XYZ file of N, CA, C and O in Angstrom:
376
model
N 100.411 112.646 123.942
C 99.092 112.163 123.843
C 99.179 110.670 123.534
O 99.804 110.316 122.525
N 98.468 109.854 124.279
C 98.503 108.415 124.045
C 97.244 108.065 123.182
O 96.153 108.124 123.787
N 97.462 107.669 122.014
C 96.275 107.358 121.114
C 95.669 106.034 121.358
O 94.550 105.759 121.148
N 96.541 105.097 121.990
C 96.039 103.739 122.211
C 94.835 103.729 123.158
O 94.863 104.204 124.212
N 93.698 103.239 122.639
C 92.479 103.224 123.420
C 91.602 102.103 122.962
O 92.034 101.322 122.146
N 90.387 102.091 123.380
C 89.385 101.056 122.907
C 88.802 101.466 121.590
O 88.139 100.657 120.958
N 88.943 102.713 121.199
C 88.364 103.155 119.958
C 89.274 102.791 118.768
O 90.541 102.710 118.940
N 88.697 102.661 117.712
C 89.423 102.367 116.410
C 89.093 103.375 115.413
O 87.927 103.645 115.086
N 90.081 104.166 115.027
C 89.850 105.354 114.135
C 90.606 105.167 112.819
O 91.763 104.801 112.847
N 90.049 105.660 111.720
C 90.724 105.822 110.442
C 90.473 107.181 109.948
O 89.349 107.640 109.918
N 91.539 107.804 109.404
C 91.334 109.135 108.865
C 91.998 109.137 107.487
O 93.215 108.776 107.390
N 91.303 109.580 106.437
C 91.892 109.705 105.113
C 91.753 111.120 104.626
O 90.666 111.699 104.708
N 92.845 111.680 104.199
C 92.846 113.141 103.752
C 93.095 113.080 102.260
O 94.199 112.760 101.816
N 92.104 113.573 101.478
C 92.267 113.675 99.986
C 92.759 112.451 99.292
O 93.537 112.601 98.320
N 92.497 111.311 99.794
C 92.980 110.058 99.152
C 94.487 109.921 99.069
O 95.027 109.107 98.369
N 95.190 110.775 99.784
C 96.633 110.742 99.717
C 97.326 110.640 101.069
O 98.495 110.372 101.167
N 96.562 110.745 102.120
C 97.177 110.501 103.487
C 96.130 109.710 104.270
O 95.004 109.812 104.255
N 96.754 108.764 105.080
C 95.971 107.782 105.854
C 96.592 107.641 107.166
O 97.786 107.393 107.302
N 95.731 107.721 108.237
C 96.159 107.447 109.618
C 95.247 106.469 110.199
O 93.961 106.696 110.150
N 95.689 105.433 110.870
C 94.723 104.484 111.591
C 95.272 104.176 112.950
O 96.508 104.190 113.151
N 94.375 104.050 113.862
C 94.749 103.572 115.187
C 94.328 102.106 115.347
O 93.618 101.618 114.458
N 94.764 101.412 116.338
C 94.420 100.004 116.543
C 95.114 99.110 115.638
O 94.774 97.913 115.455
N 96.340 99.507 115.101
C 97.092 98.713 114.225
C 98.151 97.972 115.073
O 98.972 98.667 115.775
N 98.116 96.672 115.099
C 99.003 95.899 115.941
C 100.233 95.430 115.182
O 101.282 95.140 115.758
N 100.208 95.408 113.809
C 101.383 95.027 113.098
C 101.133 95.277 111.585
O 99.984 95.534 111.236
N 102.138 95.195 110.786
C 102.051 95.161 109.348
C 102.488 93.835 108.835
O 103.665 93.432 109.135
N 101.550 93.122 108.131
C 101.917 91.771 107.644
C 102.644 91.851 106.400
O 103.585 91.053 106.250
N 102.363 92.751 105.476
C 103.151 92.872 104.230
C 102.882 94.188 103.552
O 101.875 94.845 103.879
N 103.762 94.629 102.766
C 103.605 95.916 102.047
C 104.415 95.982 100.799
O 105.502 95.329 100.711
N 103.941 96.678 99.903
C 104.659 97.098 98.652
C 104.030 98.410 98.099
O 103.203 98.980 98.768
N 104.437 98.786 96.975
C 103.987 100.069 96.400
C 102.424 100.085 96.069
O 101.885 101.089 95.985
N 101.841 98.898 95.942
C 100.495 98.809 95.553
C 99.503 98.226 96.605
O 98.304 98.379 96.429
N 100.085 97.644 97.676
C 99.227 97.020 98.733
C 99.880 96.973 100.014
O 101.141 96.621 100.130
N 99.196 97.318 101.112
C 99.680 97.145 102.429
C 98.662 96.389 103.149
O 97.459 96.661 103.060
N 99.035 95.320 103.957
C 98.168 94.513 104.778
C 98.551 94.737 106.210
O 99.708 94.415 106.550
N 97.665 95.283 106.983
C 97.913 95.671 108.396
C 97.083 94.725 109.273
O 95.894 94.427 108.875
N 97.606 94.299 110.398
C 96.850 93.558 111.338
C 96.273 94.552 112.359
O 97.027 95.275 113.043
N 94.919 94.629 112.418
C 94.298 95.522 113.360
C 93.474 94.794 114.403
O 93.327 93.569 114.320
N 92.984 95.461 115.408
C 92.136 94.854 116.379
C 90.779 94.331 115.809
O 90.137 93.591 116.397
N 90.467 94.815 114.577
C 89.233 94.396 113.972
C 89.535 93.356 112.784
O 88.579 93.092 112.021
N 90.677 92.802 112.699
C 91.065 91.912 111.631
C 92.106 92.537 110.722
O 92.714 93.508 111.020
N 92.302 91.847 109.562
C 93.197 92.333 108.622
C 92.622 93.568 107.852
O 91.462 93.531 107.499
N 93.458 94.464 107.526
C 93.030 95.662 106.718
C 93.944 95.712 105.471
O 95.150 95.792 105.608
N 93.360 95.544 104.301
C 94.022 95.659 103.006
C 93.867 97.072 102.478
O 92.800 97.491 102.319
N 94.995 97.733 102.301
C 94.989 99.037 101.671
C 95.554 98.905 100.233
O 96.729 98.545 100.140
N 94.821 99.260 99.227
C 95.266 99.150 97.855
C 95.366 100.595 97.291
O 94.615 101.466 97.627
N 96.417 100.765 96.485
C 96.640 102.093 95.896
C 97.873 102.045 94.997
O 98.291 101.111 94.535
N 98.407 103.275 94.832
C 99.527 103.461 93.923
C 100.576 104.307 94.753
O 100.251 105.188 95.544
N 101.824 103.895 94.577
C 102.929 104.600 95.261
C 102.755 104.681 96.807
O 102.993 105.708 97.458
N 102.227 103.617 97.377
C 102.056 103.561 98.789
C 103.369 103.462 99.514
O 104.336 102.728 99.099
N 103.444 104.152 100.643
C 104.622 104.103 101.504
C 104.236 104.282 102.982
O 103.285 105.110 103.177
N 104.896 103.633 103.799
C 104.603 103.736 105.205
C 105.449 104.969 105.763
O 106.652 104.969 105.700
N 104.694 105.952 106.308
C 105.303 107.115 106.845
C 105.697 106.814 108.324
O 106.895 107.110 108.670
N 104.843 106.239 109.056
C 105.265 105.828 110.416
C 104.456 104.643 110.861
O 103.279 104.549 110.472
N 105.012 103.860 111.700
C 104.352 102.744 112.374
C 104.817 102.714 113.777
O 106.002 102.593 114.104
N 103.931 102.978 114.675
C 104.205 103.045 116.181
C 103.436 101.861 116.773
O 102.162 101.974 116.991
N 104.074 100.760 117.092
C 103.382 99.629 117.717
C 102.986 99.856 119.159
O 102.026 99.254 119.644
N 103.692 100.707 119.881
C 103.290 100.985 121.212
C 102.031 101.751 121.335
O 101.201 101.424 122.178
N 101.834 102.726 120.445
C 100.543 103.425 120.382
C 99.579 102.902 119.379
O 98.435 103.455 119.173
N 99.998 101.921 118.740
C 99.123 101.130 117.718
C 98.627 102.122 116.560
O 97.491 102.139 116.315
N 99.540 102.842 116.026
C 99.195 103.795 114.939
C 100.017 103.505 113.648
O 101.143 103.044 113.751
N 99.352 103.683 112.525
C 99.981 103.564 111.211
C 99.616 104.746 110.426
O 98.512 105.219 110.317
N 100.648 105.328 109.816
C 100.480 106.412 108.853
C 101.017 106.043 107.437
O 102.144 105.621 107.411
N 100.216 106.164 106.444
C 100.591 105.761 105.154
C 100.394 106.888 104.103
O 99.431 107.679 104.307
N 101.274 107.062 103.210
C 101.119 108.088 102.120
C 100.985 107.363 100.832
O 101.289 106.129 100.673
N 100.464 108.005 99.777
C 100.302 107.545 98.421
C 98.928 107.777 97.984
O 98.174 108.606 98.581
N 98.524 107.203 96.904
C 97.115 107.408 96.293
C 96.359 106.176 96.590
O 96.704 105.059 96.142
N 95.295 106.334 97.419
C 94.469 105.151 97.824
C 93.313 104.820 96.911
O 92.621 105.743 96.425
N 93.186 103.546 96.580
C 92.072 103.128 95.721
C 91.027 102.434 96.515
O 89.834 102.599 96.312
N 91.413 101.600 97.543
C 90.447 100.876 98.335
C 90.983 100.468 99.712
O 92.211 100.268 99.809
N 90.093 100.284 100.651
C 90.366 99.786 101.939
C 89.369 98.619 102.168
O 88.157 98.760 101.921
N 89.922 97.493 102.552
C 89.070 96.293 102.695
C 89.476 95.492 104.023
O 90.688 95.288 104.280
N 88.510 95.183 104.838
C 88.783 94.305 105.998
C 88.436 92.886 105.577
O 87.526 92.579 104.878
N 89.322 91.987 106.131
C 89.074 90.554 105.850
C 89.552 89.778 107.049
O 90.440 90.205 107.822
N 89.085 88.527 107.187
C 89.465 87.624 108.306
C 90.048 86.438 107.680
O 89.737 86.062 106.454
N 90.946 85.792 108.319
C 91.380 84.453 107.977
C 91.661 83.609 109.195
O 91.643 84.179 110.304
N 91.867 82.322 108.995
C 91.974 81.389 110.172
C 93.164 81.766 111.051
O 93.188 81.412 112.165
N 94.221 82.285 110.436
C 95.462 82.581 111.159
C 95.492 83.993 111.798
O 96.562 84.396 112.132
N 94.325 84.691 111.845
C 94.466 86.062 112.314
C 95.072 86.206 113.742
O 95.947 86.986 113.982
N 94.683 85.363 114.687
C 95.172 85.469 116.031
C 96.685 85.050 116.057
O 97.448 85.659 116.744
N 97.070 84.075 115.291
C 98.419 83.636 115.224
C 99.280 84.759 114.660
O 100.432 84.972 115.169
N 98.849 85.390 113.583
C 99.716 86.421 112.930
C 99.766 87.667 113.783
O 100.752 88.331 113.876
N 98.659 87.995 114.518
C 98.700 89.125 115.388
C 99.744 88.981 116.544
O 100.320 89.958 116.976
N 99.955 87.738 116.931
C 100.921 87.474 117.974
C 102.306 87.320 117.462
O 103.253 87.439 118.170
N 102.455 87.116 116.164
C 103.805 86.985 115.546
C 104.520 88.334 115.482
O 103.928 89.321 115.638
N 105.795 88.258 115.256
C 106.570 89.517 115.263
C 106.342 90.323 113.965
O 106.584 91.491 113.995
N 105.877 89.626 112.942
C 105.592 90.391 111.707
C 106.796 90.602 110.823
O 107.950 90.451 111.285
N 106.516 91.049 109.669
C 107.635 91.172 108.684
C 108.610 92.326 109.065
O 109.772 92.207 108.757
N 108.097 93.382 109.589
C 109.049 94.464 109.935
C 110.074 94.074 111.021
O 111.276 94.348 110.897
N 109.640 93.349 112.016
C 110.574 92.867 113.028
C 111.506 91.917 112.434
O 112.755 91.887 112.800
N 111.106 91.045 111.550
C 111.956 90.095 110.873
C 113.061 90.761 110.089
O 114.175 90.339 109.963
N 112.669 91.828 109.400
C 113.595 92.579 108.601
C 114.705 93.248 109.470
O 115.834 93.548 108.999
N 114.298 93.659 110.643
C 115.217 94.421 111.483
C 116.244 93.511 112.257
O 117.047 94.009 112.978
N 116.096 92.197 112.153
C 116.975 91.362 112.897
C 118.385 91.368 112.352
O 118.717 91.610 111.306
């Protein structure tokens, strides 16, 4: 099943499981915050013991585990440039 489409979906299960479509990259992450680049701008995920379960850039999906406290969208002037960049995960894999 190809999830990549024009729709943007977020699913949260019991504040402990999170799946999002439309994710183009992960800008930064640690145990308390993940910043993802989505088709709708940056998405800040705050919580405790956060961890990336899977990131599929071809299908534009992100799955995160942990305890979620908040989700927040924000924009900045470099959104388009960051979306085009390789991102922190690709830099780590070099």
